[in-house]
């Protein structure tokens, strides 16, 4: 063959390869189903160098198995589903290039369950792993070329180039499937969160117990697609009695699929974590068992019942915890109404508020943290808390509910419930606050709102991410005694649907101090009706002993008492101080 003919042949093959790559690109971006695209890509690969038969496999990581995805109509070049060892995965991903059968080491053949007899019977000539960045995605198995022509080095290069594109497509499809699964899980979590939030609202609505039990059970059965449900409450003797049902009347026999807990002590009830046709979740408040929430008969679209899974169990456990709190609050409220005593009502609200305030400050290697709140009545509308975002970053909040007394305390409880429902699903502070606002808009009266200041500590960057929702400006004093304020954020919470919020990032150097406070601090008045004011607060912070956060908070509250004398505070007072170690 002369050089001109060889040059012309190489030119033709290059043009064919470019057209093949163009056709492949159109397929990969054409929006076809994965099955259709895989079938087309296999045939394009076979046609690129004139191969008579072949098969394409996808890798199932959970089963460590290469599963046959598509093949030519010829029975050649087909192996059944292939189990894959970790060593073989490492070999395939380490060099995902075409491997002629003659070059496959005997050890690799053995890993594939791939004998010489199988090779000859199926006319397997070349194997090509499909991998991207040490991630095994599949394998292509190729048979003879037309007219039994041998595979040339150029053939293998062309096949390697084309299969790299196929690998990228498989990789993108794998990521897309993971994204779909994540979106499905997210939608499920959002639905669960909304249901939990609705049950949480029952805590503040303080409905009569019968209505509350019916609402809780209906929601639990609905979200879990159950056919039957029951709430069992403990009696004075410690045994359980049937208090609410779903799917049958109390006068009827309890369905066999639903566990019968009558006359059983709650301590004797087994709460298994495995799958079953009936789920049981204890309702416990302050380590005291109140009863059992049960759902049975998860209905299948194909008829019959399905087994409940671990996410179902976690969801029902959350319902049961919310139900226990709601029932306990309803009981306390009814006692207060029956006795017609305001002091009893105040004690109930105080218990709720005390339960949601943190017992201790978080331990942090970077920050020294302290906080204090003083209600102007038995209960108040100020609130502070420490929590973690879904990415594990530590966060803090200080809030002030409009109004005072029991109504304000109840709204604080709602805010606390919404906040802790969302933190496990959000890593973005702005998104979390927007969702808190949307939920509070539907849960609060038109004349009620909440101001709040949020902080996230970004350990890696040494920065605080701050957001003020209509709250008092945060005061920042650096180690040199220079003072500034942080105000970025947005509107108050609970008034305006669709309000937007933005965050501000600020670096904290060692010795820098950040102070958050409610307006009850600056609104404290003396005997001459003069306000303590922001200027006095700033001066007090500059003059305070900043050796520890506790000493700063205590110093400020001492100054407030000295300033006001015998004049009682007109509003709740709360302060939080952070010092970079």
PDB file of N, CA and C in Angstrom, residues 265-333:
ATOM      1  N   UNK A 265     -48.809  -3.078  80.257  1.00  0.00           N
ATOM      2  CA  UNK A 265     -48.026  -1.939  80.750  1.00  0.00           C
ATOM      3  C   UNK A 265     -47.088  -1.482  79.639  1.00  0.00           C
ATOM      4  N   UNK A 266     -46.889  -0.165  79.525  1.00  0.00           N
ATOM      5  CA  UNK A 266     -46.092   0.352  78.417  1.00  0.00           C
ATOM      6  C   UNK A 266     -44.662  -0.164  78.480  1.00  0.00           C
ATOM      7  N   UNK A 267     -44.160  -0.459  79.682  1.00  0.00           N
ATOM      8  CA  UNK A 267     -42.791  -0.969  79.793  1.00  0.00           C
ATOM      9  C   UNK A 267     -42.648  -2.346  79.146  1.00  0.00           C
ATOM     10  N   UNK A 268     -43.770  -3.052  78.980  1.00  0.00           N
ATOM     11  CA  UNK A 268     -43.706  -4.404  78.407  1.00  0.00           C
ATOM     12  C   UNK A 268     -43.874  -4.397  76.893  1.00  0.00           C
ATOM     13  N   UNK A 269     -44.133  -3.223  76.315  1.00  0.00           N
ATOM     14  CA  UNK A 269     -44.342  -3.134  74.872  1.00  0.00           C
ATOM     15  C   UNK A 269     -43.000  -3.082  74.176  1.00  0.00           C
ATOM     16  N   UNK A 270     -42.829  -3.904  73.133  1.00  0.00           N
ATOM     17  CA  UNK A 270     -41.573  -3.939  72.381  1.00  0.00           C
ATOM     18  C   UNK A 270     -41.637  -2.940  71.231  1.00  0.00           C
ATOM     19  N   UNK A 271     -40.589  -2.104  71.120  1.00  0.00           N
ATOM     20  CA  UNK A 271     -40.533  -1.110  70.047  1.00  0.00           C
ATOM     21  C   UNK A 271     -39.361  -1.469  69.134  1.00  0.00           C
ATOM     22  N   UNK A 272     -39.619  -2.387  68.215  1.00  0.00           N
ATOM     23  CA  UNK A 272     -38.554  -2.870  67.351  1.00  0.00           C
ATOM     24  C   UNK A 272     -38.231  -1.859  66.260  1.00  0.00           C
ATOM     25  N   UNK A 273     -36.940  -1.857  65.849  1.00  0.00           N
ATOM     26  CA  UNK A 273     -36.519  -0.954  64.787  1.00  0.00           C
ATOM     27  C   UNK A 273     -36.626  -1.603  63.409  1.00  0.00           C
ATOM     28  N   UNK A 274     -36.859  -2.883  63.356  1.00  0.00           N
ATOM     29  CA  UNK A 274     -36.943  -3.560  62.071  1.00  0.00           C
ATOM     30  C   UNK A 274     -38.251  -3.302  61.355  1.00  0.00           C
ATOM     31  N   UNK A 275     -38.354  -3.851  60.141  1.00  0.00           N
ATOM     32  CA  UNK A 275     -39.565  -3.669  59.359  1.00  0.00           C
ATOM     33  C   UNK A 275     -40.673  -4.584  59.892  1.00  0.00           C
ATOM     34  N   UNK A 276     -41.911  -4.128  59.764  1.00  0.00           N
ATOM     35  CA  UNK A 276     -43.053  -4.940  60.171  1.00  0.00           C
ATOM     36  C   UNK A 276     -44.303  -4.369  59.524  1.00  0.00           C
ATOM     37  N   UNK A 277     -45.413  -5.048  59.703  1.00  0.00           N
ATOM     38  CA  UNK A 277     -46.688  -4.576  59.179  1.00  0.00           C
ATOM     39  C   UNK A 277     -47.389  -3.642  60.158  1.00  0.00           C
ATOM     40  N   UNK A 278     -46.875  -3.549  61.382  1.00  0.00           N
ATOM     41  CA  UNK A 278     -47.461  -2.654  62.385  1.00  0.00           C
ATOM     42  C   UNK A 278     -46.335  -1.915  63.091  1.00  0.00           C
ATOM     43  N   UNK A 279     -46.444  -0.591  63.131  1.00  0.00           N
ATOM     44  CA  UNK A 279     -45.444   0.237  63.795  1.00  0.00           C
ATOM     45  C   UNK A 279     -45.966   0.717  65.138  1.00  0.00           C
ATOM     46  N   UNK A 280     -45.087   0.724  66.130  1.00  0.00           N
ATOM     47  CA  UNK A 280     -45.411   1.236  67.456  1.00  0.00           C
ATOM     48  C   UNK A 280     -44.376   2.289  67.840  1.00  0.00           C
ATOM     49  N   UNK A 281     -44.830   3.398  68.410  1.00  0.00           N
ATOM     50  CA  UNK A 281     -43.915   4.444  68.870  1.00  0.00           C
ATOM     51  C   UNK A 281     -44.382   4.949  70.227  1.00  0.00           C
ATOM     52  N   UNK A 282     -43.506   4.972  71.217  1.00  0.00           N
ATOM     53  CA  UNK A 282     -43.909   5.445  72.546  1.00  0.00           C
ATOM     54  C   UNK A 282     -44.073   6.956  72.576  1.00  0.00           C
ATOM     55  N   UNK A 283     -45.020   7.440  73.341  1.00  0.00           N
ATOM     56  CA  UNK A 283     -45.213   8.871  73.583  1.00  0.00           C
ATOM     57  C   UNK A 283     -44.689   9.170  74.983  1.00  0.00           C
ATOM     58  N   UNK A 284     -43.572   9.878  75.028  1.00  0.00           N
ATOM     59  CA  UNK A 284     -42.890  10.119  76.300  1.00  0.00           C
ATOM     60  C   UNK A 284     -42.659  11.615  76.457  1.00  0.00           C
ATOM     61  N   UNK A 285     -42.915  12.126  77.657  1.00  0.00           N
ATOM     62  CA  UNK A 285     -42.653  13.526  77.962  1.00  0.00           C
ATOM     63  C   UNK A 285     -41.903  13.578  79.293  1.00  0.00           C
ATOM     64  N   UNK A 286     -40.765  14.235  79.273  1.00  0.00           N
ATOM     65  CA  UNK A 286     -39.918  14.338  80.467  1.00  0.00           C
ATOM     66  C   UNK A 286     -39.673  12.960  81.103  1.00  0.00           C
ATOM     67  N   UNK A 287     -39.330  11.997  80.239  1.00  0.00           N
ATOM     68  CA  UNK A 287     -39.006  10.630  80.634  1.00  0.00           C
ATOM     69  C   UNK A 287     -40.200   9.894  81.257  1.00  0.00           C
ATOM     70  N   UNK A 288     -41.385  10.436  81.129  1.00  0.00           N
ATOM     71  CA  UNK A 288     -42.582   9.793  81.663  1.00  0.00           C
ATOM     72  C   UNK A 288     -43.421   9.257  80.500  1.00  0.00           C
ATOM     73  N   UNK A 289     -43.673   7.931  80.441  1.00  0.00           N
ATOM     74  CA  UNK A 289     -44.482   7.376  79.344  1.00  0.00           C
ATOM     75  C   UNK A 289     -45.942   7.797  79.469  1.00  0.00           C
ATOM     76  N   UNK A 290     -46.493   8.290  78.329  1.00  0.00           N
ATOM     77  CA  UNK A 290     -47.896   8.703  78.307  1.00  0.00           C
ATOM     78  C   UNK A 290     -48.771   7.721  77.549  1.00  0.00           C
ATOM     79  N   UNK A 291     -48.165   6.982  76.623  1.00  0.00           N
ATOM     80  CA  UNK A 291     -48.946   6.052  75.832  1.00  0.00           C
ATOM     81  C   UNK A 291     -48.175   5.590  74.614  1.00  0.00           C
ATOM     82  N   UNK A 292     -48.902   5.041  73.638  1.00  0.00           N
ATOM     83  CA  UNK A 292     -48.296   4.475  72.426  1.00  0.00           C
ATOM     84  C   UNK A 292     -49.108   4.915  71.222  1.00  0.00           C
ATOM     85  N   UNK A 293     -48.414   5.357  70.181  1.00  0.00           N
ATOM     86  CA  UNK A 293     -49.027   5.682  68.889  1.00  0.00           C
ATOM     87  C   UNK A 293     -48.712   4.537  67.936  1.00  0.00           C
ATOM     88  N   UNK A 294     -49.736   3.943  67.326  1.00  0.00           N
ATOM     89  CA  UNK A 294     -49.519   2.787  66.449  1.00  0.00           C
ATOM     90  C   UNK A 294     -50.249   2.981  65.120  1.00  0.00           C
ATOM     91  N   UNK A 295     -49.596   2.528  64.045  1.00  0.00           N
ATOM     92  CA  UNK A 295     -50.155   2.563  62.686  1.00  0.00           C
ATOM     93  C   UNK A 295     -49.909   1.199  62.057  1.00  0.00           C
ATOM     94  N   UNK A 296     -50.882   0.668  61.337  1.00  0.00           N
ATOM     95  CA  UNK A 296     -50.748  -0.658  60.733  1.00  0.00           C
ATOM     96  C   UNK A 296     -51.354  -0.660  59.337  1.00  0.00           C
ATOM     97  N   UNK A 297     -50.904  -1.630  58.525  1.00  0.00           N
ATOM     98  CA  UNK A 297     -51.492  -1.828  57.198  1.00  0.00           C
ATOM     99  C   UNK A 297     -51.076  -0.784  56.192  1.00  0.00           C
ATOM    100  N   UNK A 298     -49.769  -0.667  55.915  1.00  0.00           N
ATOM    101  CA  UNK A 298     -49.302   0.255  54.875  1.00  0.00           C
ATOM    102  C   UNK A 298     -49.763  -0.277  53.521  1.00  0.00           C
ATOM    103  N   UNK A 299     -50.686   0.440  52.905  1.00  0.00           N
ATOM    104  CA  UNK A 299     -51.364  -0.092  51.726  1.00  0.00           C
ATOM    105  C   UNK A 299     -50.476  -0.023  50.488  1.00  0.00           C
ATOM    106  N   UNK A 300     -50.502  -1.097  49.709  1.00  0.00           N
ATOM    107  CA  UNK A 300     -49.738  -1.200  48.470  1.00  0.00           C
ATOM    108  C   UNK A 300     -50.645  -0.934  47.278  1.00  0.00           C
ATOM    109  N   UNK A 301     -50.071  -0.325  46.248  1.00  0.00           N
ATOM    110  CA  UNK A 301     -50.851  -0.080  45.024  1.00  0.00           C
ATOM    111  C   UNK A 301     -51.237  -1.382  44.332  1.00  0.00           C
ATOM    112  N   UNK A 302     -50.468  -2.440  44.618  1.00  0.00           N
ATOM    113  CA  UNK A 302     -50.749  -3.731  43.998  1.00  0.00           C
ATOM    114  C   UNK A 302     -51.715  -4.559  44.822  1.00  0.00           C
ATOM    115  N   UNK A 303     -52.197  -3.966  45.922  1.00  0.00           N
ATOM    116  CA  UNK A 303     -53.088  -4.687  46.799  1.00  0.00           C
ATOM    117  C   UNK A 303     -52.340  -5.288  47.973  1.00  0.00           C
ATOM    118  N   UNK A 304     -53.037  -5.464  49.060  1.00  0.00           N
ATOM    119  CA  UNK A 304     -52.397  -6.020  50.239  1.00  0.00           C
ATOM    120  C   UNK A 304     -51.631  -4.942  51.001  1.00  0.00           C
ATOM    121  N   UNK A 305     -50.729  -5.408  51.872  1.00  0.00           N
ATOM    122  CA  UNK A 305     -49.990  -4.512  52.736  1.00  0.00           C
ATOM    123  C   UNK A 305     -48.493  -4.631  52.503  1.00  0.00           C
ATOM    124  N   UNK A 306     -47.811  -3.496  52.651  1.00  0.00           N
ATOM    125  CA  UNK A 306     -46.359  -3.453  52.551  1.00  0.00           C
ATOM    126  C   UNK A 306     -45.760  -3.381  53.960  1.00  0.00           C
ATOM    127  N   UNK A 307     -44.477  -3.725  54.067  1.00  0.00           N
ATOM    128  CA  UNK A 307     -43.789  -3.569  55.338  1.00  0.00           C
ATOM    129  C   UNK A 307     -43.350  -2.117  55.522  1.00  0.00           C
ATOM    130  N   UNK A 308     -43.429  -1.630  56.732  1.00  0.00           N
ATOM    131  CA  UNK A 308     -42.886  -0.319  57.054  1.00  0.00           C
ATOM    132  C   UNK A 308     -41.364  -0.420  57.099  1.00  0.00           C
ATOM    133  N   UNK A 309     -40.694   0.688  56.747  1.00  0.00           N
ATOM    134  CA  UNK A 309     -39.237   0.688  56.741  1.00  0.00           C
ATOM    135  C   UNK A 309     -38.692   1.631  57.819  1.00  0.00           C
ATOM    136  N   UNK A 310     -37.390   1.771  57.842  1.00  0.00           N
ATOM    137  CA  UNK A 310     -36.744   2.571  58.878  1.00  0.00           C
ATOM    138  C   UNK A 310     -37.152   4.047  58.821  1.00  0.00           C
ATOM    139  N   UNK A 311     -37.223   4.692  57.625  1.00  0.00           N
ATOM    140  CA  UNK A 311     -37.727   6.079  57.608  1.00  0.00           C
ATOM    141  C   UNK A 311     -39.144   6.202  58.158  1.00  0.00           C
ATOM    142  N   UNK A 312     -39.996   5.200  57.890  1.00  0.00           N
ATOM    143  CA  UNK A 312     -41.346   5.217  58.466  1.00  0.00           C
ATOM    144  C   UNK A 312     -41.277   5.196  59.990  1.00  0.00           C
ATOM    145  N   UNK A 313     -40.405   4.357  60.528  1.00  0.00           N
ATOM    146  CA  UNK A 313     -40.283   4.263  61.984  1.00  0.00           C
ATOM    147  C   UNK A 313     -39.824   5.593  62.588  1.00  0.00           C
ATOM    148  N   UNK A 314     -38.820   6.237  61.940  1.00  0.00           N
ATOM    149  CA  UNK A 314     -38.331   7.517  62.458  1.00  0.00           C
ATOM    150  C   UNK A 314     -39.435   8.574  62.413  1.00  0.00           C
ATOM    151  N   UNK A 315     -40.218   8.561  61.329  1.00  0.00           N
ATOM    152  CA  UNK A 315     -41.279   9.550  61.197  1.00  0.00           C
ATOM    153  C   UNK A 315     -42.338   9.360  62.274  1.00  0.00           C
ATOM    154  N   UNK A 316     -42.743   8.114  62.505  1.00  0.00           N
ATOM    155  CA  UNK A 316     -43.752   7.872  63.521  1.00  0.00           C
ATOM    156  C   UNK A 316     -43.219   8.230  64.913  1.00  0.00           C
ATOM    157  N   UNK A 317     -41.942   7.989  65.144  1.00  0.00           N
ATOM    158  CA  UNK A 317     -41.346   8.368  66.433  1.00  0.00           C
ATOM    159  C   UNK A 317     -41.408   9.873  66.632  1.00  0.00           C
ATOM    160  N   UNK A 318     -41.168  10.634  65.552  1.00  0.00           N
ATOM    161  CA  UNK A 318     -41.259  12.092  65.645  1.00  0.00           C
ATOM    162  C   UNK A 318     -42.687  12.521  65.951  1.00  0.00           C
ATOM    163  N   UNK A 319     -43.656  11.869  65.276  1.00  0.00           N
ATOM    164  CA  UNK A 319     -45.063  12.166  65.554  1.00  0.00           C
ATOM    165  C   UNK A 319     -45.390  11.898  67.019  1.00  0.00           C
ATOM    166  N   UNK A 320     -44.910  10.764  67.511  1.00  0.00           N
ATOM    167  CA  UNK A 320     -45.215  10.390  68.883  1.00  0.00           C
ATOM    168  C   UNK A 320     -44.632  11.400  69.871  1.00  0.00           C
ATOM    169  N   UNK A 321     -43.417  11.887  69.589  1.00  0.00           N
ATOM    170  CA  UNK A 321     -42.811  12.894  70.472  1.00  0.00           C
ATOM    171  C   UNK A 321     -43.623  14.180  70.460  1.00  0.00           C
ATOM    172  N   UNK A 322     -44.025  14.623  69.260  1.00  0.00           N
ATOM    173  CA  UNK A 322     -44.849  15.823  69.148  1.00  0.00           C
ATOM    174  C   UNK A 322     -46.188  15.618  69.850  1.00  0.00           C
ATOM    175  N   UNK A 323     -46.764  14.419  69.683  1.00  0.00           N
ATOM    176  CA  UNK A 323     -48.057  14.135  70.296  1.00  0.00           C
ATOM    177  C   UNK A 323     -47.964  14.206  71.808  1.00  0.00           C
ATOM    178  N   UNK A 324     -46.871  13.683  72.363  1.00  0.00           N
ATOM    179  CA  UNK A 324     -46.704  13.706  73.815  1.00  0.00           C
ATOM    180  C   UNK A 324     -46.646  15.130  74.335  1.00  0.00           C
ATOM    181  N   UNK A 325     -45.882  15.992  73.620  1.00  0.00           N
ATOM    182  CA  UNK A 325     -45.784  17.395  74.042  1.00  0.00           C
ATOM    183  C   UNK A 325     -47.138  18.083  73.920  1.00  0.00           C
ATOM    184  N   UNK A 326     -47.830  17.840  72.793  1.00  0.00           N
ATOM    185  CA  UNK A 326     -49.134  18.472  72.582  1.00  0.00           C
ATOM    186  C   UNK A 326     -50.139  18.039  73.643  1.00  0.00           C
ATOM    187  N   UNK A 327     -50.168  16.753  73.922  1.00  0.00           N
ATOM    188  CA  UNK A 327     -51.118  16.242  74.913  1.00  0.00           C
ATOM    189  C   UNK A 327     -50.805  16.782  76.307  1.00  0.00           C
ATOM    190  N   UNK A 328     -49.519  16.853  76.625  1.00  0.00           N
ATOM    191  CA  UNK A 328     -49.146  17.341  77.942  1.00  0.00           C
ATOM    192  C   UNK A 328     -49.507  18.815  78.100  1.00  0.00           C
ATOM    193  N   UNK A 329     -49.243  19.605  77.044  1.00  0.00           N
ATOM    194  CA  UNK A 329     -49.609  21.021  77.101  1.00  0.00           C
ATOM    195  C   UNK A 329     -51.123  21.208  77.194  1.00  0.00           C
ATOM    196  N   UNK A 330     -51.861  20.387  76.442  1.00  0.00           N
ATOM    197  CA  UNK A 330     -53.324  20.487  76.504  1.00  0.00           C
ATOM    198  C   UNK A 330     -53.836  20.144  77.897  1.00  0.00           C
ATOM    199  N   UNK A 331     -53.244  19.110  78.495  1.00  0.00           N
ATOM    200  CA  UNK A 331     -53.649  18.735  79.851  1.00  0.00           C
ATOM    201  C   UNK A 331     -53.384  19.870  80.841  1.00  0.00           C
ATOM    202  N   UNK A 332     -52.195  20.462  80.744  1.00  0.00           N
ATOM    203  CA  UNK A 332     -51.856  21.546  81.663  1.00  0.00           C
ATOM    204  C   UNK A 332     -52.783  22.754  81.461  1.00  0.00           C
ATOM    205  N   UNK A 333     -53.065  23.033  80.190  1.00  0.00           N
ATOM    206  CA  UNK A 333     -53.921  24.180  79.918  1.00  0.00           C
ATOM    207  C   UNK A 333     -55.335  23.958  80.468  1.00  0.00           C
TER     208      UNK A 333
END
